[in-house]
DNA sequence: TATAGTGTTATCGG
DNA sequence: ACCGATAACACTAT
């Protein structure tokens, strides 16, 4: 599902099409995705306004809105894609003309069965959140202040600080959105594989050189995935299966659970392994 | 029919 | 209170 690169693709869909159009109607009837709002609450807050900015930090997006009648700006619209969310833009005829294709798996273009939220504009176009699993979220004035630095912007000192606390496995720390924002399960495996670090290594046992190497690897993985439009374009992802082998050295890939998530690593290049029972 | 899953968060135990 | 591990969430694809 969406990690930073996919969310950036979704943000660009909003930026290309949703900014500047006037909101005519809002479908906020899914009370699970739109919690804690009541149905109609977001519609009442947004109709007549325009989206003026599409922002992102880690996997969270938020849009600023215009004021009504030259008044001050409106509320902030927060969007999180969860595990299966996609942002899709459709034209006046309901034809899908952008979005969604950054992650085609399990969904045909134009399949809007799982639309959970939508903004319809005065010109008849619309943006929608298509999210089969409904783990995505849309809300007003979302809390984003708890997120750590965006993984694309994080400086070396900030990255060192993010890895400096506690003794969790390094992969668990990479996934901690309060430490740094944007890294998901696949990106974490890729960065660790590139840095040749075992995902179970406790952060407090990493050398400074290893931490710095990890940041370079993460940066390279992010750049590749953002350019390619998604984490599915990363190198080690195709090897995450039962008889997968390391794309670099050919050794068998090993599967385990780290930080509560399914994790794959190279048995030869990422040694160190399982913590003693 | 049973299971895994690209994310987040409440809850529990140390 | 801090930290880390786990379950739960909702639902589809395999």
mmCIF file of C-alpha atoms (C1' of nucleotides) in Angstrom:
data_model
loop_
_atom_site.group_PDB
_atom_site.id
_atom_site.type_symbol
_atom_site.label_atom_id
_atom_site.label_comp_id
_atom_site.label_asym_id
_atom_site.label_seq_id
_atom_site.Cartn_x
_atom_site.Cartn_y
_atom_site.Cartn_z
ATOM 1 C CA UNK A 1 0.000 0.000 0.000
ATOM 2 C CA UNK A 2 0.881 3.533 -0.115
ATOM 3 C CA UNK A 3 4.187 4.620 1.327
ATOM 4 C CA UNK A 4 5.771 8.017 0.812
ATOM 5 C CA UNK A 5 6.275 7.633 -2.969
ATOM 6 C CA UNK A 6 2.665 6.618 -3.605
ATOM 7 C CA UNK A 7 1.385 9.403 -1.383
ATOM 8 C CA UNK A 8 3.506 11.893 -3.296
ATOM 9 C CA UNK A 9 1.950 10.615 -6.525
ATOM 10 C CA UNK A 10 -1.486 11.086 -4.988
ATOM 11 C CA UNK A 11 -0.581 14.589 -3.836
ATOM 12 C CA UNK A 12 0.427 15.457 -7.389
ATOM 13 C CA UNK A 13 -2.965 14.302 -8.637
ATOM 14 C CA UNK A 14 -4.576 16.740 -6.219
ATOM 15 C CA UNK A 15 -2.197 19.489 -7.222
ATOM 16 C CA UNK A 16 -2.758 18.978 -10.940
ATOM 17 C CA UNK A 17 -6.531 18.847 -10.845
ATOM 18 C CA UNK A 18 -8.176 19.746 -7.570
ATOM 19 C CA UNK A 19 -6.564 23.066 -6.743
ATOM 20 C CA UNK A 20 -8.563 26.108 -7.750
ATOM 21 C CA UNK A 21 -11.854 24.374 -8.490
ATOM 22 C CA UNK A 22 -14.854 25.323 -6.420
ATOM 23 C CA UNK A 23 -16.393 22.583 -4.315
ATOM 24 C CA UNK A 24 -20.037 21.976 -5.154
ATOM 25 C CA UNK A 25 -20.720 18.887 -3.061
ATOM 26 C CA UNK A 26 -18.989 16.489 -0.690
ATOM 27 C CA UNK A 27 -19.685 12.819 -0.100
ATOM 28 C CA UNK A 28 -18.625 12.295 3.495
ATOM 29 C CA UNK A 29 -21.175 9.606 4.272
ATOM 30 C CA UNK A 30 -18.656 6.922 5.243
ATOM 31 C CA UNK A 31 -18.495 7.524 8.958
ATOM 32 C CA UNK A 32 -15.639 5.086 9.468
ATOM 33 C CA UNK A 33 -13.290 6.731 6.978
ATOM 34 C CA UNK A 34 -14.463 10.227 7.907
ATOM 35 C CA UNK A 35 -14.446 9.745 11.654
ATOM 36 C CA UNK A 36 -14.763 11.550 13.977
ATOM 37 C CA UNK A 37 -17.033 13.680 11.799
ATOM 38 C CA UNK A 38 -20.747 13.230 11.422
ATOM 39 C CA UNK A 39 -22.168 12.818 7.911
ATOM 40 C CA UNK A 40 -22.638 16.222 6.315
ATOM 41 C CA UNK A 41 -20.241 17.951 8.654
ATOM 42 C CA UNK A 42 -17.429 18.114 6.133
ATOM 43 C CA UNK A 43 -19.845 19.040 3.373
ATOM 44 C CA UNK A 44 -21.102 21.982 5.392
ATOM 45 C CA UNK A 45 -17.536 23.087 6.059
ATOM 46 C CA UNK A 46 -16.262 22.763 2.482
ATOM 47 C CA UNK A 47 -18.984 23.585 -0.040
ATOM 48 C CA UNK A 48 -18.271 26.877 -1.810
ATOM 49 C CA UNK A 49 -14.562 26.807 -1.004
ATOM 50 C CA UNK A 50 -11.576 25.935 -3.161
ATOM 51 C CA UNK A 51 -8.526 23.848 -2.338
ATOM 52 C CA UNK A 52 -5.531 26.179 -2.402
ATOM 53 C CA UNK A 53 -2.613 23.899 -1.460
ATOM 54 C CA UNK A 54 -1.885 20.179 -1.487
ATOM 55 C CA UNK A 55 0.717 19.325 1.136
ATOM 56 C CA UNK A 56 2.374 16.129 2.322
ATOM 57 C CA UNK A 57 4.489 15.015 5.235
ATOM 58 C CA UNK A 58 5.385 11.366 5.307
ATOM 59 C CA UNK A 59 2.234 9.480 4.366
ATOM 60 C CA UNK A 60 -0.140 12.246 5.451
ATOM 61 C CA UNK A 61 -1.625 14.818 3.097
ATOM 62 C CA UNK A 62 -3.562 17.963 3.825
ATOM 63 C CA UNK A 63 -5.150 20.646 1.704
ATOM 64 C CA UNK A 64 -5.662 24.270 2.652
ATOM 65 C CA UNK A 65 -8.952 25.837 1.610
ATOM 66 C CA UNK A 66 -10.031 29.303 0.613
ATOM 67 C CA UNK A 67 -12.245 31.560 2.659
ATOM 68 C CA UNK A 68 -15.818 32.378 1.745
ATOM 69 C CA UNK A 69 -16.676 35.905 0.624
ATOM 70 C CA UNK A 70 -13.102 37.083 1.039
ATOM 71 C CA UNK A 71 -13.111 35.976 4.622
ATOM 72 C CA UNK A 72 -10.173 34.239 6.228
ATOM 73 C CA UNK A 73 -9.077 30.824 5.033
ATOM 74 C CA UNK A 74 -11.266 27.785 5.557
ATOM 75 C CA UNK A 75 -10.524 24.531 7.375
ATOM 76 C CA UNK A 76 -7.719 22.132 6.474
ATOM 77 C CA UNK A 77 -8.739 18.910 4.753
ATOM 78 C CA UNK A 78 -6.597 15.964 5.850
ATOM 79 C CA UNK A 79 -6.291 12.789 3.793
ATOM 80 C CA UNK A 80 -4.472 9.571 4.686
ATOM 81 C CA UNK A 81 -4.516 6.666 2.244
ATOM 82 C CA UNK A 82 -4.198 3.910 4.831
ATOM 83 C CA UNK A 83 -3.396 0.489 3.398
ATOM 84 C CA UNK A 84 -5.354 0.563 0.170
ATOM 85 C CA UNK A 85 -6.336 4.137 -0.618
ATOM 86 C CA UNK A 86 -5.920 5.838 -3.990
ATOM 87 C CA UNK A 87 -6.755 9.350 -5.174
ATOM 88 C CA UNK A 88 -8.573 9.459 -8.470
ATOM 89 C CA UNK A 89 -9.675 12.411 -10.586
ATOM 90 C CA UNK A 90 -12.633 12.033 -12.908
ATOM 91 C CA UNK A 91 -13.936 14.361 -15.596
ATOM 92 C CA UNK A 92 -17.449 15.662 -16.073
ATOM 93 C CA UNK A 93 -18.561 12.413 -17.655
ATOM 94 C CA UNK A 94 -17.255 10.300 -14.790
ATOM 95 C CA UNK A 95 -14.277 9.160 -16.854
ATOM 96 C CA UNK A 96 -11.152 8.545 -14.809
ATOM 97 C CA UNK A 97 -8.413 10.722 -16.221
ATOM 98 C CA UNK A 98 -5.728 10.707 -13.538
ATOM 99 C CA UNK A 99 -4.627 8.802 -10.462
ATOM 100 C CA UNK A 100 -5.027 5.322 -9.148
ATOM 101 C CA UNK A 101 -2.561 3.839 -11.576
ATOM 102 C CA UNK A 102 0.393 4.321 -9.278
ATOM 103 C CA UNK A 103 -0.816 1.107 -7.734
ATOM 104 C CA UNK A 104 -2.775 -1.004 -10.131
ATOM 105 C CA UNK A 105 -2.744 -4.213 -8.157
ATOM 106 C CA UNK A 106 -6.219 -5.514 -7.651
ATOM 107 C CA UNK A 107 -7.960 -2.640 -9.343
ATOM 108 C CA UNK A 108 -8.971 -1.883 -12.888
ATOM 109 C CA UNK A 109 -8.962 1.690 -14.136
ATOM 110 C CA UNK A 110 -12.371 3.187 -13.645
ATOM 111 C CA UNK A 111 -13.391 0.810 -10.875
ATOM 112 C CA UNK A 112 -15.022 3.130 -8.355
ATOM 113 C CA UNK A 113 -16.834 0.524 -6.325
ATOM 114 C CA UNK A 114 -14.845 1.352 -3.236
ATOM 115 C CA UNK A 115 -15.124 5.109 -3.258
ATOM 116 C CA UNK A 116 -15.208 6.251 0.372
ATOM 117 C CA UNK A 117 -15.038 10.023 0.010
ATOM 118 C CA UNK A 118 -15.486 12.471 -2.853
ATOM 119 C CA UNK A 119 -15.330 16.155 -3.670
ATOM 120 C CA UNK A 120 -17.477 17.206 -6.616
ATOM 121 C CA UNK A 121 -16.607 20.526 -8.202
ATOM 122 C CA UNK A 122 -18.862 23.090 -9.838
ATOM 123 C CA UNK A 123 -17.597 22.167 -13.321
ATOM 124 C CA UNK A 124 -18.713 18.561 -12.842
ATOM 125 C CA UNK A 125 -15.285 17.069 -12.256
ATOM 126 C CA UNK A 126 -14.480 15.272 -9.010
ATOM 127 C CA UNK A 127 -11.703 13.834 -6.888
ATOM 128 C CA UNK A 128 -12.358 10.692 -4.918
ATOM 129 C CA UNK A 129 -10.703 8.475 -2.391
ATOM 130 C CA UNK A 130 -11.007 4.864 -3.529
ATOM 131 C CA UNK A 131 -10.143 2.605 -0.614
ATOM 132 C CA UNK A 132 -11.340 -1.010 -0.463
ATOM 133 C CA UNK A 133 -10.122 -1.707 3.056
ATOM 134 C CA UNK A 134 -11.409 1.553 4.509
ATOM 135 C CA UNK A 135 -8.305 2.067 6.616
ATOM 136 C CA UNK A 136 -7.769 5.444 5.018
ATOM 137 C CA UNK A 137 -8.887 8.602 6.742
ATOM 138 C CA UNK A 138 -10.357 11.940 5.746
ATOM 139 C CA UNK A 139 -10.940 14.633 8.329
ATOM 140 C CA UNK A 140 -10.838 18.325 8.969
ATOM 141 C CA UNK A 141 -7.869 19.901 10.698
ATOM 142 C CA UNK A 142 -5.839 16.687 10.959
ATOM 143 C CA UNK A 143 -3.112 16.424 13.578
ATOM 144 C CA UNK A 144 0.195 16.246 11.732
ATOM 145 C CA UNK A 145 2.403 17.825 14.360
ATOM 146 C CA UNK A 146 3.332 14.490 15.876
ATOM 147 C CA UNK A 147 4.991 13.282 12.704
ATOM 148 C CA UNK A 148 8.767 13.252 12.536
ATOM 149 C CA UNK A 149 10.713 14.941 9.747
ATOM 150 C CA UNK A 150 9.700 13.863 6.251
ATOM 151 C CA UNK A 151 11.938 11.030 5.069
ATOM 152 C CA UNK A 152 12.815 12.997 1.927
ATOM 153 C CA UNK A 153 13.848 16.114 3.823
ATOM 154 C CA UNK A 154 15.490 14.627 6.892
ATOM 155 C CA UNK A 155 19.003 15.875 7.558
ATOM 156 C CA UNK A 156 21.833 13.659 8.694
ATOM 157 C CA UNK A 157 21.785 15.038 12.261
ATOM 158 C CA UNK A 158 18.013 14.529 12.386
ATOM 159 C CA UNK A 159 18.367 10.985 11.102
ATOM 160 C CA UNK A 160 21.024 10.189 13.677
ATOM 161 C CA UNK A 161 18.745 11.565 16.378
ATOM 162 C CA UNK A 162 15.829 9.499 15.100
ATOM 163 C CA UNK A 163 17.918 6.342 15.405
ATOM 164 C CA UNK A 164 19.423 7.297 18.753
ATOM 165 C CA UNK A 165 16.604 6.575 21.163
ATOM 166 C CA UNK A 166 15.700 3.248 22.751
ATOM 167 C CA UNK A 167 16.749 -0.233 21.754
ATOM 168 C CA UNK A 168 14.087 -1.304 19.255
ATOM 169 C CA UNK A 169 15.081 -3.241 16.132
ATOM 170 C CA UNK A 170 16.304 -0.790 13.505
ATOM 171 C CA UNK A 171 13.434 -1.696 11.215
ATOM 172 C CA UNK A 172 10.887 -0.864 13.911
ATOM 173 C CA UNK A 173 12.484 2.541 14.288
ATOM 174 C CA UNK A 174 12.383 3.178 10.543
ATOM 175 C CA UNK A 175 8.661 2.463 10.643
ATOM 176 C CA UNK A 176 8.066 4.827 13.574
ATOM 177 C CA UNK A 177 6.318 7.816 12.000
ATOM 178 C CA UNK A 178 7.150 9.992 14.991
ATOM 179 C CA UNK A 179 10.867 9.360 14.444
ATOM 180 C CA UNK A 180 10.747 10.027 10.703
ATOM 181 C CA UNK A 181 7.695 10.154 8.478
ATOM 182 C CA UNK A 182 7.057 8.226 5.295
ATOM 183 C CA UNK A 183 8.846 4.894 5.540
ATOM 184 C CA UNK A 184 6.614 1.834 5.262
ATOM 185 C CA UNK A 185 7.238 -1.883 5.310
ATOM 186 C CA UNK A 186 8.632 -2.246 1.804
ATOM 187 C CA UNK A 187 10.778 0.867 1.869
ATOM 188 C CA UNK A 188 12.232 -0.232 5.211
ATOM 189 C CA UNK A 189 13.193 -3.636 3.827
ATOM 190 C CA UNK A 190 14.718 -2.023 0.753
ATOM 191 C CA UNK A 191 16.773 0.522 2.698
ATOM 192 C CA UNK A 192 18.101 -2.116 5.080
ATOM 193 C CA UNK A 193 18.926 -4.442 2.206
ATOM 194 C CA UNK A 194 20.820 -1.681 0.393
ATOM 195 C CA UNK A 195 22.718 -0.841 3.574
ATOM 196 C CA UNK A 196 23.375 -4.550 4.228
ATOM 197 C CA UNK A 197 21.989 -4.286 7.732
ATOM 198 C CA UNK A 198 19.956 -6.968 9.470
ATOM 199 C CA UNK A 199 16.506 -5.571 10.336
ATOM 200 C CA UNK A 200 16.660 -7.044 13.846
ATOM 201 C CA UNK A 201 19.745 -5.058 14.863
ATOM 202 C CA UNK A 202 18.915 -2.952 17.941
ATOM 203 C CA UNK A 203 19.376 0.717 17.122
ATOM 204 C CA UNK A 204 21.624 1.266 20.113
ATOM 205 C CA UNK A 205 24.106 -1.261 18.750
ATOM 206 C CA UNK A 206 24.541 0.377 15.386
ATOM 207 C CA UNK A 207 27.764 2.232 14.726
ATOM 208 C CA UNK A 208 27.658 5.776 13.476
ATOM 209 C CA UNK A 209 29.002 4.577 10.140
ATOM 210 C CA UNK A 210 26.131 2.100 9.858
ATOM 211 C CA UNK A 211 23.533 4.747 10.688
ATOM 212 C CA UNK A 212 25.002 7.086 8.088
ATOM 213 C CA UNK A 213 25.078 4.283 5.532
ATOM 214 C CA UNK A 214 21.441 3.532 6.262
ATOM 215 C CA UNK A 215 20.451 7.102 5.621
ATOM 216 C CA UNK A 216 22.242 7.115 2.283
ATOM 217 C CA UNK A 217 20.523 3.854 1.357
ATOM 218 C CA UNK A 218 17.143 5.176 2.402
ATOM 219 C CA UNK A 219 17.661 8.317 0.378
ATOM 220 C CA UNK A 220 18.638 6.347 -2.709
ATOM 221 C CA UNK A 221 15.666 4.011 -2.320
ATOM 222 C CA UNK A 222 13.302 6.959 -1.882
ATOM 223 C CA UNK A 223 14.667 8.752 -4.922
ATOM 224 C CA UNK A 224 14.246 5.640 -7.040
ATOM 225 C CA UNK A 225 10.736 4.931 -5.793
ATOM 226 C CA UNK A 226 9.534 8.528 -6.156
ATOM 227 C CA UNK A 227 10.921 8.686 -9.687
ATOM 228 C CA UNK A 228 9.336 5.338 -10.533
ATOM 229 C CA UNK A 229 6.021 6.334 -9.005
ATOM 230 C CA UNK A 230 5.898 3.746 -6.252
ATOM 231 C CA UNK A 231 7.677 1.285 -4.004
ATOM 232 C CA UNK A 232 6.916 -1.551 -6.403
ATOM 233 C CA UNK A 233 9.776 -0.216 -8.543
ATOM 234 C CA UNK A 234 12.348 -0.964 -5.835
ATOM 235 C CA UNK A 235 15.024 -3.616 -6.269
ATOM 236 C CA UNK A 236 14.460 -6.164 -3.528
ATOM 237 C CA UNK A 237 10.665 -6.129 -3.512
ATOM 238 C CA UNK A 238 10.283 -8.834 -6.187
ATOM 239 C CA UNK A 239 12.424 -11.127 -4.028
ATOM 240 C CA UNK A 240 10.005 -11.025 -1.107
ATOM 241 C CA UNK A 241 8.534 -14.456 -1.577
ATOM 242 C CA UNK A 242 9.133 -18.051 -0.566
ATOM 243 C CA UNK A 243 11.861 -18.924 -3.023
ATOM 244 C CA UNK A 244 13.184 -15.445 -3.649
ATOM 245 C CA UNK A 245 16.900 -14.843 -3.922
ATOM 246 C CA UNK A 246 18.983 -11.743 -3.324
ATOM 247 C CA UNK A 247 19.195 -9.652 -6.525
ATOM 248 C CA UNK A 248 22.818 -8.814 -5.678
ATOM 249 C CA UNK A 249 24.393 -12.041 -4.499
ATOM 250 C CA UNK A 250 21.863 -14.727 -5.280
ATOM 251 C CA UNK A 251 21.629 -16.061 -1.719
ATOM 252 C CA UNK A 252 18.315 -17.143 -0.333
ATOM 253 C CA UNK A 253 16.035 -14.492 1.145
ATOM 254 C CA UNK A 254 14.860 -15.078 4.698
ATOM 255 C CA UNK A 255 11.452 -14.229 6.080
ATOM 256 C CA UNK A 256 10.679 -13.130 9.615
ATOM 257 C CA UNK A 257 8.597 -10.725 11.653
ATOM 258 C CA UNK A 258 10.213 -7.502 12.798
ATOM 259 C CA UNK A 259 8.384 -4.560 14.270
ATOM 260 C CA UNK A 260 5.184 -6.539 13.857
ATOM 261 C CA UNK A 261 5.531 -6.690 10.084
ATOM 262 C CA UNK A 262 6.535 -9.375 7.606
ATOM 263 C CA UNK A 263 10.190 -8.800 6.817
ATOM 264 C CA UNK A 264 12.534 -10.234 4.190
ATOM 265 C CA UNK A 265 16.324 -9.993 4.195
ATOM 266 C CA UNK A 266 19.327 -11.555 2.494
ATOM 267 C CA UNK A 267 20.733 -14.485 4.424
ATOM 268 C CA UNK A 268 24.289 -13.758 3.327
ATOM 269 C CA UNK A 269 24.557 -9.976 3.125
ATOM 270 C CA UNK A 270 22.386 -9.041 6.099
ATOM 271 C CA UNK A 271 23.661 -11.407 8.731
ATOM 272 C CA UNK A 272 23.130 -11.175 12.426
ATOM 273 C CA UNK A 273 19.843 -12.363 12.979
ATOM 274 C CA UNK A 274 17.391 -13.619 15.225
ATOM 275 C CA UNK A 275 17.516 -12.256 18.711
ATOM 276 C CA UNK A 276 18.274 -14.868 21.388
ATOM 277 C CA UNK A 277 15.119 -16.256 22.959
ATOM 278 C "C1'" DT B 1 -12.586 -21.749 3.230
ATOM 279 C "C1'" DA B 2 -8.403 -19.830 5.403
ATOM 280 C "C1'" DT B 3 -4.776 -16.463 5.299
ATOM 281 C "C1'" DA B 4 -1.904 -12.486 4.407
ATOM 282 C "C1'" DG B 5 -1.629 -7.658 3.765
ATOM 283 C "C1'" DT B 6 2.490 -1.305 1.030
ATOM 284 C "C1'" DG B 7 -0.800 1.455 7.942
ATOM 285 C "C1'" DT B 8 -2.145 3.372 12.367
ATOM 286 C "C1'" DT B 9 -3.280 3.221 17.126
ATOM 287 C "C1'" DA B 10 -5.198 1.631 21.548
ATOM 288 C "C1'" DT B 11 -3.755 -1.310 25.062
ATOM 289 C "C1'" DC B 12 -0.904 -4.156 27.843
ATOM 290 C "C1'" DG B 13 3.301 -5.518 30.320
ATOM 291 C "C1'" DG B 14 7.930 -4.598 31.807
ATOM 292 C "C1'" DA C 1 6.070 7.800 32.490
ATOM 293 C "C1'" DC C 2 8.815 5.586 28.805
ATOM 294 C "C1'" DC C 3 9.527 1.837 25.607
ATOM 295 C "C1'" DG C 4 8.417 -2.031 22.967
ATOM 296 C "C1'" DA C 5 5.301 -5.772 21.535
ATOM 297 C "C1'" DT C 6 0.748 -7.105 20.191
ATOM 298 C "C1'" DA C 7 -4.007 -6.994 18.733
ATOM 299 C "C1'" DA C 8 -7.493 -4.775 16.440
ATOM 300 C "C1'" DC C 9 -9.363 -2.304 12.782
ATOM 301 C "C1'" DA C 10 -12.142 -3.579 7.504
ATOM 302 C "C1'" DC C 11 -12.082 -5.914 3.602
ATOM 303 C "C1'" DT C 12 -10.223 -7.997 -0.687
ATOM 304 C "C1'" DA C 13 -7.345 -11.042 -3.335
ATOM 305 C "C1'" DT C 14 -5.192 -15.400 -3.485
#
